[in-house]
CSV table of N, CA and C in Angstrom, one decimal:
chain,number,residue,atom,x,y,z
A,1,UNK,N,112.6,-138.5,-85.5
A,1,UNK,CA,112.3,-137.1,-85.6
A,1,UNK,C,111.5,-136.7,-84.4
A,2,UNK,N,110.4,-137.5,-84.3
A,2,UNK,CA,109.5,-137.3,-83.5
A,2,UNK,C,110.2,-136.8,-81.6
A,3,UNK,N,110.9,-138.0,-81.5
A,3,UNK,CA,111.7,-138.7,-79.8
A,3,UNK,C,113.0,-137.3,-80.3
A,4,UNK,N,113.3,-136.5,-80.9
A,4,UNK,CA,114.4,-135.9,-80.9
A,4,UNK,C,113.8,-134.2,-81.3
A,5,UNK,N,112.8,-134.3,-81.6
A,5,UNK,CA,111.6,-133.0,-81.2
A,5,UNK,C,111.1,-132.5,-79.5
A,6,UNK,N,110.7,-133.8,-79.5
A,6,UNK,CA,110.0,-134.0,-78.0
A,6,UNK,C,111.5,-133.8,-76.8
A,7,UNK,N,112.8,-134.6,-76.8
A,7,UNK,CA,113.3,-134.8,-75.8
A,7,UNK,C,114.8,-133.9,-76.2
A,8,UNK,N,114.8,-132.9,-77.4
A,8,UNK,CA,116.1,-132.9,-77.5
A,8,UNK,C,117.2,-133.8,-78.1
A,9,UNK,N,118.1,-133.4,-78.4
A,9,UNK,CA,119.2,-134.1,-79.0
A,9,UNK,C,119.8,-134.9,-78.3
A,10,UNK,N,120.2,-134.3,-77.0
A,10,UNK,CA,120.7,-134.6,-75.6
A,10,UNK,C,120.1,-136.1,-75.0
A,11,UNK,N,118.8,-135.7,-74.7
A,11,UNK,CA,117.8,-136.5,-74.0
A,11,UNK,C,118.1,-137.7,-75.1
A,12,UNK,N,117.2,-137.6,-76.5
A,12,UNK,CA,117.6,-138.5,-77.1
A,12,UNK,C,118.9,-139.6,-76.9
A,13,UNK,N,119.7,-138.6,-76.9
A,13,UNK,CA,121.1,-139.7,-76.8
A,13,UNK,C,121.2,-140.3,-75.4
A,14,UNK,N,120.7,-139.7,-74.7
A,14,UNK,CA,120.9,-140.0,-73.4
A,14,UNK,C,119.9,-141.7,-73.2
A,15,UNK,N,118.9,-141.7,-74.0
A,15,UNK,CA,117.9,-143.1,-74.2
A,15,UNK,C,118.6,-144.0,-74.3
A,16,UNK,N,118.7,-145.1,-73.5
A,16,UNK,CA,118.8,-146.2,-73.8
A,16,UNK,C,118.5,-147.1,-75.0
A,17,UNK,N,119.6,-147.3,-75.8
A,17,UNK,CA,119.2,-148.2,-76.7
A,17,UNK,C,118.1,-149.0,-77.6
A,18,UNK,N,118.1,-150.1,-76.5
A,18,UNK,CA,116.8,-150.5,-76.3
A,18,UNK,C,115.2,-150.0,-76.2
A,19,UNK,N,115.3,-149.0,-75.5
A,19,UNK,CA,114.1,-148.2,-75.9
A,19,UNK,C,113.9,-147.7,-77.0
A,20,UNK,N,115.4,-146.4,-77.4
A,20,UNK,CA,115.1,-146.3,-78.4
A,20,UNK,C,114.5,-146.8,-80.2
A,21,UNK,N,114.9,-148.2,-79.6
A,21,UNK,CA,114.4,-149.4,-80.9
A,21,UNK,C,113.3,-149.7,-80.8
A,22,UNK,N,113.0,-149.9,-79.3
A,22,UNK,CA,111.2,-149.9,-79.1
A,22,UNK,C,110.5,-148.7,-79.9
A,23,UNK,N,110.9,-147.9,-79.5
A,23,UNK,CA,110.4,-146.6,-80.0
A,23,UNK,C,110.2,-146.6,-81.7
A,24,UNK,N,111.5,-146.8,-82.2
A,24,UNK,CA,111.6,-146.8,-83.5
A,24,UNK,C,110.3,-147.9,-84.5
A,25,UNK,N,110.4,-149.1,-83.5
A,25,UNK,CA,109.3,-149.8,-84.0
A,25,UNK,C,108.1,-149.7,-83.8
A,26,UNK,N,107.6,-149.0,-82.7
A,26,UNK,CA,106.5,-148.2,-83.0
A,26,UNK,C,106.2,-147.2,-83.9
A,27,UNK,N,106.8,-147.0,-84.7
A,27,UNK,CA,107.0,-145.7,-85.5
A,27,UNK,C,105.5,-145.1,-86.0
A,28,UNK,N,104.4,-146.5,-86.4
A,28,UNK,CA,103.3,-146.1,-86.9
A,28,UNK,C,102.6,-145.5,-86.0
A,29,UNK,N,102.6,-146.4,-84.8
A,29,UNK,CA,101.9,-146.0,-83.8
A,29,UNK,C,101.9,-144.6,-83.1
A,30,UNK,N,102.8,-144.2,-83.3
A,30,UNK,CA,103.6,-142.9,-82.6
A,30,UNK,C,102.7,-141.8,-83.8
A,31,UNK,N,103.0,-142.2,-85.0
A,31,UNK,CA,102.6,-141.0,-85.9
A,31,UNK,C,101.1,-141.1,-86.1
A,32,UNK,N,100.3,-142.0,-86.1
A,32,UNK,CA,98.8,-142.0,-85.9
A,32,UNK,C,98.3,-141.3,-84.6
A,33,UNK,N,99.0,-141.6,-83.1
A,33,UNK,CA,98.5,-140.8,-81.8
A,33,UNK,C,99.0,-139.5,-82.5
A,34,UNK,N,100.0,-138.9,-83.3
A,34,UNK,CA,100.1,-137.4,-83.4
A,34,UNK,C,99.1,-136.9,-84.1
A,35,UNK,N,98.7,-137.9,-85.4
A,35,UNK,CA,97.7,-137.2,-86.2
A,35,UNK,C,96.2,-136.7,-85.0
A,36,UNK,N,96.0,-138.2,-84.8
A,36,UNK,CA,95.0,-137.9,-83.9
A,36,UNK,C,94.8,-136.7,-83.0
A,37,UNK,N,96.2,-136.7,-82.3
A,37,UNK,CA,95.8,-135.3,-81.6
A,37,UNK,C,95.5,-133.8,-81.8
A,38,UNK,N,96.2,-133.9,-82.8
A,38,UNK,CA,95.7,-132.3,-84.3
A,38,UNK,C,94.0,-132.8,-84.5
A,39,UNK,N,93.6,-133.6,-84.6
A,39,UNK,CA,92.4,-133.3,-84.9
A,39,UNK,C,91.4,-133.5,-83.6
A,40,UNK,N,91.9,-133.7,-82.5
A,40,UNK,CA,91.3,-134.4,-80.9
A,40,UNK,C,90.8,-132.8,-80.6
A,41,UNK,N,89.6,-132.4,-80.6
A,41,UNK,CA,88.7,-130.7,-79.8
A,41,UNK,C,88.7,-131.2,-78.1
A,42,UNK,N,89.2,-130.6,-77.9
A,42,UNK,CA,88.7,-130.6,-76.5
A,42,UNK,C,87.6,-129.6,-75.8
A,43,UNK,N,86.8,-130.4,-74.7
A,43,UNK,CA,85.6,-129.4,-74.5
A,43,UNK,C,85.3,-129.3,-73.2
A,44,UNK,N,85.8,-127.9,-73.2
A,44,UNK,CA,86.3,-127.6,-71.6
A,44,UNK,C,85.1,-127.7,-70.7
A,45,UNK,N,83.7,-127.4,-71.2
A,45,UNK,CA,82.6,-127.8,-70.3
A,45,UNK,C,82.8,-129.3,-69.7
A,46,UNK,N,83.1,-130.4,-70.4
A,46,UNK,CA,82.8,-131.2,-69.6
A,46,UNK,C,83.9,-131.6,-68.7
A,47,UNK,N,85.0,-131.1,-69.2
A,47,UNK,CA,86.3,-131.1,-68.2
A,47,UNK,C,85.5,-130.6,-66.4
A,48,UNK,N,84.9,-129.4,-67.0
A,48,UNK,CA,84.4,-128.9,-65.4
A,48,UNK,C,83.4,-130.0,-64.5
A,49,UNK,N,82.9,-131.3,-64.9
A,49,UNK,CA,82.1,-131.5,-64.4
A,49,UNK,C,83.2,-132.5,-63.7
A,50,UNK,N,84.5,-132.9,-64.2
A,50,UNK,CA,85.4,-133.8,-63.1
A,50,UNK,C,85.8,-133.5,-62.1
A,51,UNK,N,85.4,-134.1,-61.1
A,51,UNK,CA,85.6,-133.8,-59.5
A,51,UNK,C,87.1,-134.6,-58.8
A,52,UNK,N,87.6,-135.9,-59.7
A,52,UNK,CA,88.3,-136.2,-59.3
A,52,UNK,C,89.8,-135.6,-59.1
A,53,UNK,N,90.6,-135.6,-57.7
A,53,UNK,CA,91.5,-135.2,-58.3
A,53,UNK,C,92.7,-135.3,-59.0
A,54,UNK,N,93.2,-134.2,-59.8
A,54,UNK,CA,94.0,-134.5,-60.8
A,54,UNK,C,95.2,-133.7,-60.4
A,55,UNK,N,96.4,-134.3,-61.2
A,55,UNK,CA,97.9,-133.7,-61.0
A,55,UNK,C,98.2,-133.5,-62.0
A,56,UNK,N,98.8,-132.3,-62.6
A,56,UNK,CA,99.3,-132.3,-64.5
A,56,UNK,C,100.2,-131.8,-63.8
A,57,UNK,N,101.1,-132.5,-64.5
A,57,UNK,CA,103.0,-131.9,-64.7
A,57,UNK,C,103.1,-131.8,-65.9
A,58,UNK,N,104.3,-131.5,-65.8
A,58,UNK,CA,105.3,-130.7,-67.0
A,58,UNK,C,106.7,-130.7,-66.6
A,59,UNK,N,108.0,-130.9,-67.0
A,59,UNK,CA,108.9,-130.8,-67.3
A,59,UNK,C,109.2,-129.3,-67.4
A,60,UNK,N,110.5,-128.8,-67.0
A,60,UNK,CA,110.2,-127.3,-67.3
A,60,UNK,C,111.3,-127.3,-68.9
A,61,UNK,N,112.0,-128.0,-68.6
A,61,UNK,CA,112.7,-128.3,-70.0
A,61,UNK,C,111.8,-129.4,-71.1
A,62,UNK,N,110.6,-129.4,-71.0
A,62,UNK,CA,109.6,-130.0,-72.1
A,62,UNK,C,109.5,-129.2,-73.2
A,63,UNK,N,109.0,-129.5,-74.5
A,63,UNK,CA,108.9,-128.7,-75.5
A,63,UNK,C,108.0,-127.6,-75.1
A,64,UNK,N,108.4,-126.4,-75.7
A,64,UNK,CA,107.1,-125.4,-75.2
A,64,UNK,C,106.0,-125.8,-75.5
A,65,UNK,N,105.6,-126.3,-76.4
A,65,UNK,CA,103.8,-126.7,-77.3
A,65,UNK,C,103.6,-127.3,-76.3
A,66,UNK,N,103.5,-127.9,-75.2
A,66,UNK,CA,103.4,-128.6,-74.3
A,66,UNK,C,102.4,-127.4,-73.1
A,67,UNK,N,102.9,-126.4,-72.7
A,67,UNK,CA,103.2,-125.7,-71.8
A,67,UNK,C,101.0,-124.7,-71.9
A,68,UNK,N,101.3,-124.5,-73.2
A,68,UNK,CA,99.6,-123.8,-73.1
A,68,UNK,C,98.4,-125.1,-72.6
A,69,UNK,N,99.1,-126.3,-73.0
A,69,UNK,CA,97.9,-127.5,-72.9
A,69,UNK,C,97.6,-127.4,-71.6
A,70,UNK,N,99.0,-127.7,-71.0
A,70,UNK,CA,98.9,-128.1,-69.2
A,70,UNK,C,97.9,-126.8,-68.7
A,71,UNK,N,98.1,-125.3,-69.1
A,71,UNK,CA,97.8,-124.3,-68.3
A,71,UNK,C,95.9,-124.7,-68.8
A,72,UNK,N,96.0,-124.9,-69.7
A,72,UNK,CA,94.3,-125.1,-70.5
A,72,UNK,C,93.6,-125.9,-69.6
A,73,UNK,N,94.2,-127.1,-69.7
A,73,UNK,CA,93.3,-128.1,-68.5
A,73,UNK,C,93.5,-127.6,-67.2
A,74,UNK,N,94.5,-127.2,-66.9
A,74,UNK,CA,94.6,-126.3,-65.5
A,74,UNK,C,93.6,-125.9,-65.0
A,75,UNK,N,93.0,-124.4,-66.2
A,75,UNK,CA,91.9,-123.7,-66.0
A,75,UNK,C,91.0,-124.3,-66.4
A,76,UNK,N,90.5,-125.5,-66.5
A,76,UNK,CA,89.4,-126.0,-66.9
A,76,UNK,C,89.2,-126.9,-65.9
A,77,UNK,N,89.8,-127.9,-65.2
A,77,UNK,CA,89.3,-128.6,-64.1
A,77,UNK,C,88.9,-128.6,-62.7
A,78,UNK,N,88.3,-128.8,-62.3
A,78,UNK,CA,87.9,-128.2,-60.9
A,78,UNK,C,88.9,-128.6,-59.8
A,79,UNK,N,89.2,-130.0,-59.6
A,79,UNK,CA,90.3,-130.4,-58.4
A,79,UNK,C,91.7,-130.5,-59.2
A,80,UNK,N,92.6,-129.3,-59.7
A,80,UNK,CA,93.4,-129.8,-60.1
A,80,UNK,C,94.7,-129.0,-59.7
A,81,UNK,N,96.0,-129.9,-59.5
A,81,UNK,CA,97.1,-129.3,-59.6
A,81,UNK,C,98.2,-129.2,-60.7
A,82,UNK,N,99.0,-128.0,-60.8
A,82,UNK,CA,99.5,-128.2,-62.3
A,82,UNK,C,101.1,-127.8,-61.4
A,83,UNK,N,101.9,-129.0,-61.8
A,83,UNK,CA,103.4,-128.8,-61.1
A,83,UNK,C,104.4,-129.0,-62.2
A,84,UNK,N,105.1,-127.9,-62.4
A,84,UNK,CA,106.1,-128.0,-63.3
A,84,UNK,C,107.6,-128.4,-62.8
A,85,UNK,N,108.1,-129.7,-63.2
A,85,UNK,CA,109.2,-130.2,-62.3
A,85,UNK,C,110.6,-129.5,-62.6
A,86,UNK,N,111.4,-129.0,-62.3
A,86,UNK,CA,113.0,-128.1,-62.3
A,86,UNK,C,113.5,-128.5,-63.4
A,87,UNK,N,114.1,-128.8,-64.0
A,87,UNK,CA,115.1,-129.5,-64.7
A,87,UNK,C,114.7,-130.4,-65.0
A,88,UNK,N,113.5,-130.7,-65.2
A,88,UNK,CA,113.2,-132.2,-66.3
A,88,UNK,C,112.8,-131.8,-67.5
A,89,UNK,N,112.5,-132.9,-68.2
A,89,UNK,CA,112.4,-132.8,-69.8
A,89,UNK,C,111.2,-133.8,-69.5
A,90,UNK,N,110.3,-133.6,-71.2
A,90,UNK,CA,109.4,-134.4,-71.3
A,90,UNK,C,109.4,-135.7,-70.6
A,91,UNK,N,110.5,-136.8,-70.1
A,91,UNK,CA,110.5,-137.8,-69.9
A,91,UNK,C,110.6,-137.6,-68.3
A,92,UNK,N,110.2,-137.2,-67.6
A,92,UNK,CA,110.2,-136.5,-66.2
A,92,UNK,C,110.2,-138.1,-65.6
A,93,UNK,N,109.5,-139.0,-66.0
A,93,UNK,CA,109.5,-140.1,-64.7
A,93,UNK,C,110.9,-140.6,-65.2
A,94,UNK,N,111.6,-140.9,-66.0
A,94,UNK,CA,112.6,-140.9,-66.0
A,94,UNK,C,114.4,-140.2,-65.6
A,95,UNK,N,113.5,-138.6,-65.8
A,95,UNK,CA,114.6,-138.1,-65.8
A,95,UNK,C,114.5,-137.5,-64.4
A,96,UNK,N,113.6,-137.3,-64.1
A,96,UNK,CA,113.5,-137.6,-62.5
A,96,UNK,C,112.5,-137.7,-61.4
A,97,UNK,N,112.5,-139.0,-61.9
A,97,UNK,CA,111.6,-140.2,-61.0
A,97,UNK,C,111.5,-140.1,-59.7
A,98,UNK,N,112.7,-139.5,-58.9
A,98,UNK,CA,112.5,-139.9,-57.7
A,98,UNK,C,111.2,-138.3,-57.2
A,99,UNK,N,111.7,-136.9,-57.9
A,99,UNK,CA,110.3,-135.8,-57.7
A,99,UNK,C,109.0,-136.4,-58.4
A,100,UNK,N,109.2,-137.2,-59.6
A,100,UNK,CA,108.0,-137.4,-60.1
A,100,UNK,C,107.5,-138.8,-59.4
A,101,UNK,N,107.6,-139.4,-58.7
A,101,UNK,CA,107.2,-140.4,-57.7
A,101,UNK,C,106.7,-139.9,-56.4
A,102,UNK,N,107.7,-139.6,-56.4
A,102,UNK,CA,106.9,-138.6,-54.6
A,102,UNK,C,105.8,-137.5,-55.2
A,103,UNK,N,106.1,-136.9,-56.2
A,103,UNK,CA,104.4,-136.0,-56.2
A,103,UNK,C,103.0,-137.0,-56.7
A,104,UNK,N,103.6,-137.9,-57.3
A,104,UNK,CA,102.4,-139.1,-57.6
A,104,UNK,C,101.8,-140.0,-56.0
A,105,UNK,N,103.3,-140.2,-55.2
A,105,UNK,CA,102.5,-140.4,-53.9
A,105,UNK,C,101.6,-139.7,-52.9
A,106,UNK,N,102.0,-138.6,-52.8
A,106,UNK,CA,101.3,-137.7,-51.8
A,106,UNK,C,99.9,-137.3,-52.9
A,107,UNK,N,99.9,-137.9,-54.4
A,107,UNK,CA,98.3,-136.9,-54.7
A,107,UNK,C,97.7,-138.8,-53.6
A,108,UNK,N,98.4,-139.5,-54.4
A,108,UNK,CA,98.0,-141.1,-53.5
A,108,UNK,C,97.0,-140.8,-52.3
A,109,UNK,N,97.9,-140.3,-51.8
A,109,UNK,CA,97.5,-140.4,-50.2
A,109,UNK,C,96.5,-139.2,-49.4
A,110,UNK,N,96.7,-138.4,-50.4
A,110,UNK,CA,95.7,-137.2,-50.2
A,110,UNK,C,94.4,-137.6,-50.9
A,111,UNK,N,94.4,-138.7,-51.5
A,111,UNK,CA,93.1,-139.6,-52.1
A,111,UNK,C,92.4,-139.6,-50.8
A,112,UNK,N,90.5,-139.7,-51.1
A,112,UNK,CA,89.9,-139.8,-50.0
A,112,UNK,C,89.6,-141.6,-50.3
């Protein structure tokens, strides 16, 4: 339910097998990080005191619930970029790895 919330019906099917079973057998695991994050406060003061820089992506085909988080830490971090990739879905390094690779190199290399 969870992998078919998050990625679509599509996306789902489109998972390799094998993953999918990984997945499946994590099942507890998966639904403990959910609970947790309903109850996880975030506190945007101290967000501001991070200087490092940061990259948030997003999928533009990600679930919406997704979409206020990114803009939240957006406005809350001091060195940050927020890039929303064309046509990906939650699973962006997968679904397309070769944009989500190249924007993870260039923050690389723009490292001091």
């Amino acid at each position: 339910f969870f992998l078919r919330t998050v990625l679509g019906d599509r996306g789902y099917e489109r998972m390799p097998v094998a993953i999918r079973e990984r997945a499946l057998a994590e099942h507890d695991t998966i639904r403990q990080d959910c609970e947790a994050l309903v109850r996880y406060r975030l506190e945007d003061a101290s967000l501001e005191r991070i200087t490092t820089p940061v990259l948030l992506m997003g999928g533009e085909r990600s679930p919406s619930i997704y979409r206020p988080t990114l803009e939240r830490l957006s406005a809350a971090l001091g060195n940050v970029r927020l890039e929303i990739l064309p046509g990906a879905g939650h699973m962006m390094h997968a679904e397309a790895y070769r944009r989500f690779n190249a924007r993870l190199r260039e923050l690389a290399l723009a490292a001091p």
